[in-house]
Tab-separated table of C-alpha atoms in Angstrom:
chain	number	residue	atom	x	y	z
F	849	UNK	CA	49.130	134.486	84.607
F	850	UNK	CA	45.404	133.019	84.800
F	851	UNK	CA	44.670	133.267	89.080
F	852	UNK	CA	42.207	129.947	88.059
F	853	UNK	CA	45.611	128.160	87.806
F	854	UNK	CA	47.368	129.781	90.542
F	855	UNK	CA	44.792	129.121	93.263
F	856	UNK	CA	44.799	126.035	95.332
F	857	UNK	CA	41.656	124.970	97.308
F	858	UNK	CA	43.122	122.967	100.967
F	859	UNK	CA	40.414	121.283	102.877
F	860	UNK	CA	40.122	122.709	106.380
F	861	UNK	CA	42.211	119.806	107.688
F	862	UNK	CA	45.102	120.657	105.289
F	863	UNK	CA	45.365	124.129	106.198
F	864	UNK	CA	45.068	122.968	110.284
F	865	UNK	CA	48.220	120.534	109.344
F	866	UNK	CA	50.197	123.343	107.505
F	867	UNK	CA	49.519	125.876	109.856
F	868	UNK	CA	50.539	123.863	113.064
F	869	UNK	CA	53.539	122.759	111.234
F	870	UNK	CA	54.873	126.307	110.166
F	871	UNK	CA	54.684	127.723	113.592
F	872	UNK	CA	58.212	126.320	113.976
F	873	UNK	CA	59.748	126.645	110.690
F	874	UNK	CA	61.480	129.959	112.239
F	875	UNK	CA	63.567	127.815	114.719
F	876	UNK	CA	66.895	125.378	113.754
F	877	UNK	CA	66.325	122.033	113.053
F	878	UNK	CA	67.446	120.056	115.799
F	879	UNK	CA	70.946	118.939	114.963
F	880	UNK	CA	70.661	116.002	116.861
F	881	UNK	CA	67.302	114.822	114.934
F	882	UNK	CA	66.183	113.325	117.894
F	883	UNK	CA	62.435	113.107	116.326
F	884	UNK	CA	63.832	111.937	113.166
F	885	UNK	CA	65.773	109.351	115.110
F	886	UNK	CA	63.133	107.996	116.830
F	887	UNK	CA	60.721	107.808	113.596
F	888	UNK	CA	63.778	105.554	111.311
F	889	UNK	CA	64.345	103.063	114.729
F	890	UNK	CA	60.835	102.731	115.212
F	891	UNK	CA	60.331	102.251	111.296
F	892	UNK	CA	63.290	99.845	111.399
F	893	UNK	CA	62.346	98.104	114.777
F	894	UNK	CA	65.991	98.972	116.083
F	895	UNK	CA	66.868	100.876	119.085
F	896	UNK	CA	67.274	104.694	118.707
F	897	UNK	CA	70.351	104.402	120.380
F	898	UNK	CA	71.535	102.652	116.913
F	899	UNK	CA	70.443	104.613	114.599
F	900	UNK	CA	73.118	108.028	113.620
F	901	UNK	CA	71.880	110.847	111.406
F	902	UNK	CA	73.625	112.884	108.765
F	903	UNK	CA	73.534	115.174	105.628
F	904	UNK	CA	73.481	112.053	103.448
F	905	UNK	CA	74.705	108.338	104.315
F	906	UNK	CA	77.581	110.257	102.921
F	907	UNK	CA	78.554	112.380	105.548
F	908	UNK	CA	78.681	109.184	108.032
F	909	UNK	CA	80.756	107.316	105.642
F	910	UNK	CA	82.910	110.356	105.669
F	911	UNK	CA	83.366	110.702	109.351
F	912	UNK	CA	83.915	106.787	109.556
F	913	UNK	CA	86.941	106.715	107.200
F	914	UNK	CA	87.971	109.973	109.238
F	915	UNK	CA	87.945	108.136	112.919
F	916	UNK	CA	89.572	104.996	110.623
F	917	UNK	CA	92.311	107.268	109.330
F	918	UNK	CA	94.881	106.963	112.184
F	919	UNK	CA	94.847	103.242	111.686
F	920	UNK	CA	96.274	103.849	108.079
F	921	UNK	CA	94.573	100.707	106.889
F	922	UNK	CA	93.056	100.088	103.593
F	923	UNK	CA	89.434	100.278	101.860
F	924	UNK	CA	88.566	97.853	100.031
F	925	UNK	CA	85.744	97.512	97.328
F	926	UNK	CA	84.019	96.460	94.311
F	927	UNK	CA	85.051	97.840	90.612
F	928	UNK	CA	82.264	100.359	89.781
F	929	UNK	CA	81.169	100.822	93.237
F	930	UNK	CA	79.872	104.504	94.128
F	931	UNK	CA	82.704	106.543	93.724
F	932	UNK	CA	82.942	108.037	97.112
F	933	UNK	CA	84.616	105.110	98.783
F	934	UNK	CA	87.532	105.707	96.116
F	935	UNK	CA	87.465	109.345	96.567
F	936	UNK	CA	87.342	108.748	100.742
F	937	UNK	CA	90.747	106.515	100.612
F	938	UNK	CA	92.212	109.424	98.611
F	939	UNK	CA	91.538	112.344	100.534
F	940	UNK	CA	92.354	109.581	103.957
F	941	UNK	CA	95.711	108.511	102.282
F	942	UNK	CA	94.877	105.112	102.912
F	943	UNK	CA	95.414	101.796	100.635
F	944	UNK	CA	92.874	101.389	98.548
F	945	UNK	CA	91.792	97.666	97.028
F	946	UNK	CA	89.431	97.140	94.150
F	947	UNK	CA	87.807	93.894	93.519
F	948	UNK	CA	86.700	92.382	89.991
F	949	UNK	CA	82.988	91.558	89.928
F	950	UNK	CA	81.929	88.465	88.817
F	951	UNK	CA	78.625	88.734	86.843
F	952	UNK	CA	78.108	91.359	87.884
F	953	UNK	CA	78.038	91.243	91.422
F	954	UNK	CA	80.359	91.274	94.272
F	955	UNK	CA	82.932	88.738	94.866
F	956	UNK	CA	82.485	88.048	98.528
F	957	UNK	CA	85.066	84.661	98.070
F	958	UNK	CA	87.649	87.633	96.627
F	959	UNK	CA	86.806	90.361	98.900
F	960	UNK	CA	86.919	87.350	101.993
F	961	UNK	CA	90.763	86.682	100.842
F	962	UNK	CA	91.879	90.181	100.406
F	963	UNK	CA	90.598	91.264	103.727
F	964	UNK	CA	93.817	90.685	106.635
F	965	UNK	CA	93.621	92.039	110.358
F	966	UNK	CA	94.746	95.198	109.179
F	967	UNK	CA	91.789	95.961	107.119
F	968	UNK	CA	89.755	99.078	108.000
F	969	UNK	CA	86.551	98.962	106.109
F	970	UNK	CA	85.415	97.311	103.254
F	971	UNK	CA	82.360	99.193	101.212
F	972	UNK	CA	79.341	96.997	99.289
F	973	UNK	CA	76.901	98.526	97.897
F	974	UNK	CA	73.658	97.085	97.372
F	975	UNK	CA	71.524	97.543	94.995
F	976	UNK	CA	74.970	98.469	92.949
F	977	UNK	CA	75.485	101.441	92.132
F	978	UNK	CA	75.811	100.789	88.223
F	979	UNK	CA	73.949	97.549	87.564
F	980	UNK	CA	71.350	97.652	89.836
F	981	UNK	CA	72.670	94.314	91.179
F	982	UNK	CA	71.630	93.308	94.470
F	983	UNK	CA	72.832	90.502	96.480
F	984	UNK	CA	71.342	88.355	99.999
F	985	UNK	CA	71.684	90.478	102.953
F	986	UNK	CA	73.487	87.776	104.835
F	987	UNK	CA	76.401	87.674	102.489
F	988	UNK	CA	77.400	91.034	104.165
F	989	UNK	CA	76.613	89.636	108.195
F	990	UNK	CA	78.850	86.960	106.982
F	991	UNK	CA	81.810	88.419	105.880
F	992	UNK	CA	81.235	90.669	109.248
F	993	UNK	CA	81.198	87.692	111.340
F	994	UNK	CA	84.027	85.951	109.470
F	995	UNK	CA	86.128	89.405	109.679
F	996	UNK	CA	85.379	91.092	113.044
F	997	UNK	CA	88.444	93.412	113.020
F	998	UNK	CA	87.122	94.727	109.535
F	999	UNK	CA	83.924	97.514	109.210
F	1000	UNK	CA	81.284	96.260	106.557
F	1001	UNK	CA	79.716	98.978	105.575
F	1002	UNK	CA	76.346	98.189	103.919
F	1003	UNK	CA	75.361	100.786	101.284
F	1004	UNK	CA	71.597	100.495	100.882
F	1005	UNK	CA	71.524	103.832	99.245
F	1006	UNK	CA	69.075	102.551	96.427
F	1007	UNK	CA	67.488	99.939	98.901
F	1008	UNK	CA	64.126	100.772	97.881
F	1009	UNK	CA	64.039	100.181	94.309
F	1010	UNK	CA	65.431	96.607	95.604
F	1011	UNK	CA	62.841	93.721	95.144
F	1012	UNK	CA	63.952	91.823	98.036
F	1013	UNK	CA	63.397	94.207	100.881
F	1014	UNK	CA	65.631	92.987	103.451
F	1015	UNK	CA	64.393	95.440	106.027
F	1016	UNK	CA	63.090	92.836	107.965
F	1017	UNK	CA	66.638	91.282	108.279
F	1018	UNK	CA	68.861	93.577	109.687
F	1019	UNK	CA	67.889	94.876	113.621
F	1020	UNK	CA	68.758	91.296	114.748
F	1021	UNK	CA	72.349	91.399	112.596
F	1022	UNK	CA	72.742	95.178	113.811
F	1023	UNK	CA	72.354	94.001	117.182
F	1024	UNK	CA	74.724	90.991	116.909
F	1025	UNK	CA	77.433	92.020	114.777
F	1026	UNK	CA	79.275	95.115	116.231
F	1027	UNK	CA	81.675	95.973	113.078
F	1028	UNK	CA	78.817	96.395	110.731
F	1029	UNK	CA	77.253	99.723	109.713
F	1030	UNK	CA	74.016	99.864	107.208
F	1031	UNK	CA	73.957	102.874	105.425
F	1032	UNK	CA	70.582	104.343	104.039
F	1033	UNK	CA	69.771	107.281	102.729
F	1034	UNK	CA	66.272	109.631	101.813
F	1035	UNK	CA	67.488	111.021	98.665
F	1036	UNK	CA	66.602	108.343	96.764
């Protein structure tokens, strides 16, 4: 291999950064991501205190539908929706409900009718997971309101490839509406 391709000139700067950084890289991250936490509220403009940390959005969808379990309620969701909130009702045994879209997009009028006191948690993801689709923010604080007995989970998995940026929306809604959890994740 030619060592003109393989060598990297850092500015002094660079190498200050990389070498302050590495001094910990020995230790555990801290499982309670406590910097990381404080970084996505302040990015967010929420209150650390609302903000939970995972491997994934994935892993806190996961533990939801695990503390939901014992209610042996139902999921309910969009046709071609990520297939984890299918996959979550199966390994929960609970009910699960699939709603048709209609132009592609979610059927709030149809997911507002199927949803009864009972309900555990009702998944929308937006941007869609297939189509791309994304739909106004407040549709989901809505149904929340209208359903307070019921989780909304948000799925803003893809949020950043979404146009309409509703970032600035949500700390007021997540600090009104108790039954709603907005799911994002860095993998994207």
């Amino acid at each position: 291999m030619n060592e003109e391709f393989t060598r990297v000139r850092l500015s002094l700067t660079a190498q200050d950064v990389i070498r302050s950084g590495a001094r910990n890289l020995s230790l555990p991250p801290d499982p309670n991501a406590a910097g990381l936490k404080k970084i996505i509220a302040t990015h967010h403009n929420v209150d650390v205190t609302e903000v939970i940390t995972g491997c994934g959005s994935t892993e806190i969808m996961y533990a939801l539908v695990g503390v939901m379990k014992k209610r042996k309620e139902k999921i309910i969701t969009s046709f071609s929706s990520f297939p984890l909130y299918e996959m979550l009702g199966s390994v929960f045994n609970l009910r699960l409900t699939k709603i048709s879209m209609v132009d592609y997009q979610h059927d709030f009028k149809a997911i507002m009718k199927e949803i009864f006191l009972d309900s555990a948690i009702v998944f929308i993801d937006s941007p869609h997971y297939i189509t791309g689709q994304a739909f106004e923010f407040q549709k989901a604080v809505d149904l929340a309101v209208a359903a307070p007995n019921t989780i909304i989970v948000f799925d803003n998995a893809y949020g950043e490839y979404d146009q309409a940026n509703f970032d600035q929306n949500f700390p007021e809604a997540i600090r009104e509406v108790e039954n709603l959890l907005i799911c994002k994740t860095f993998s994207k």
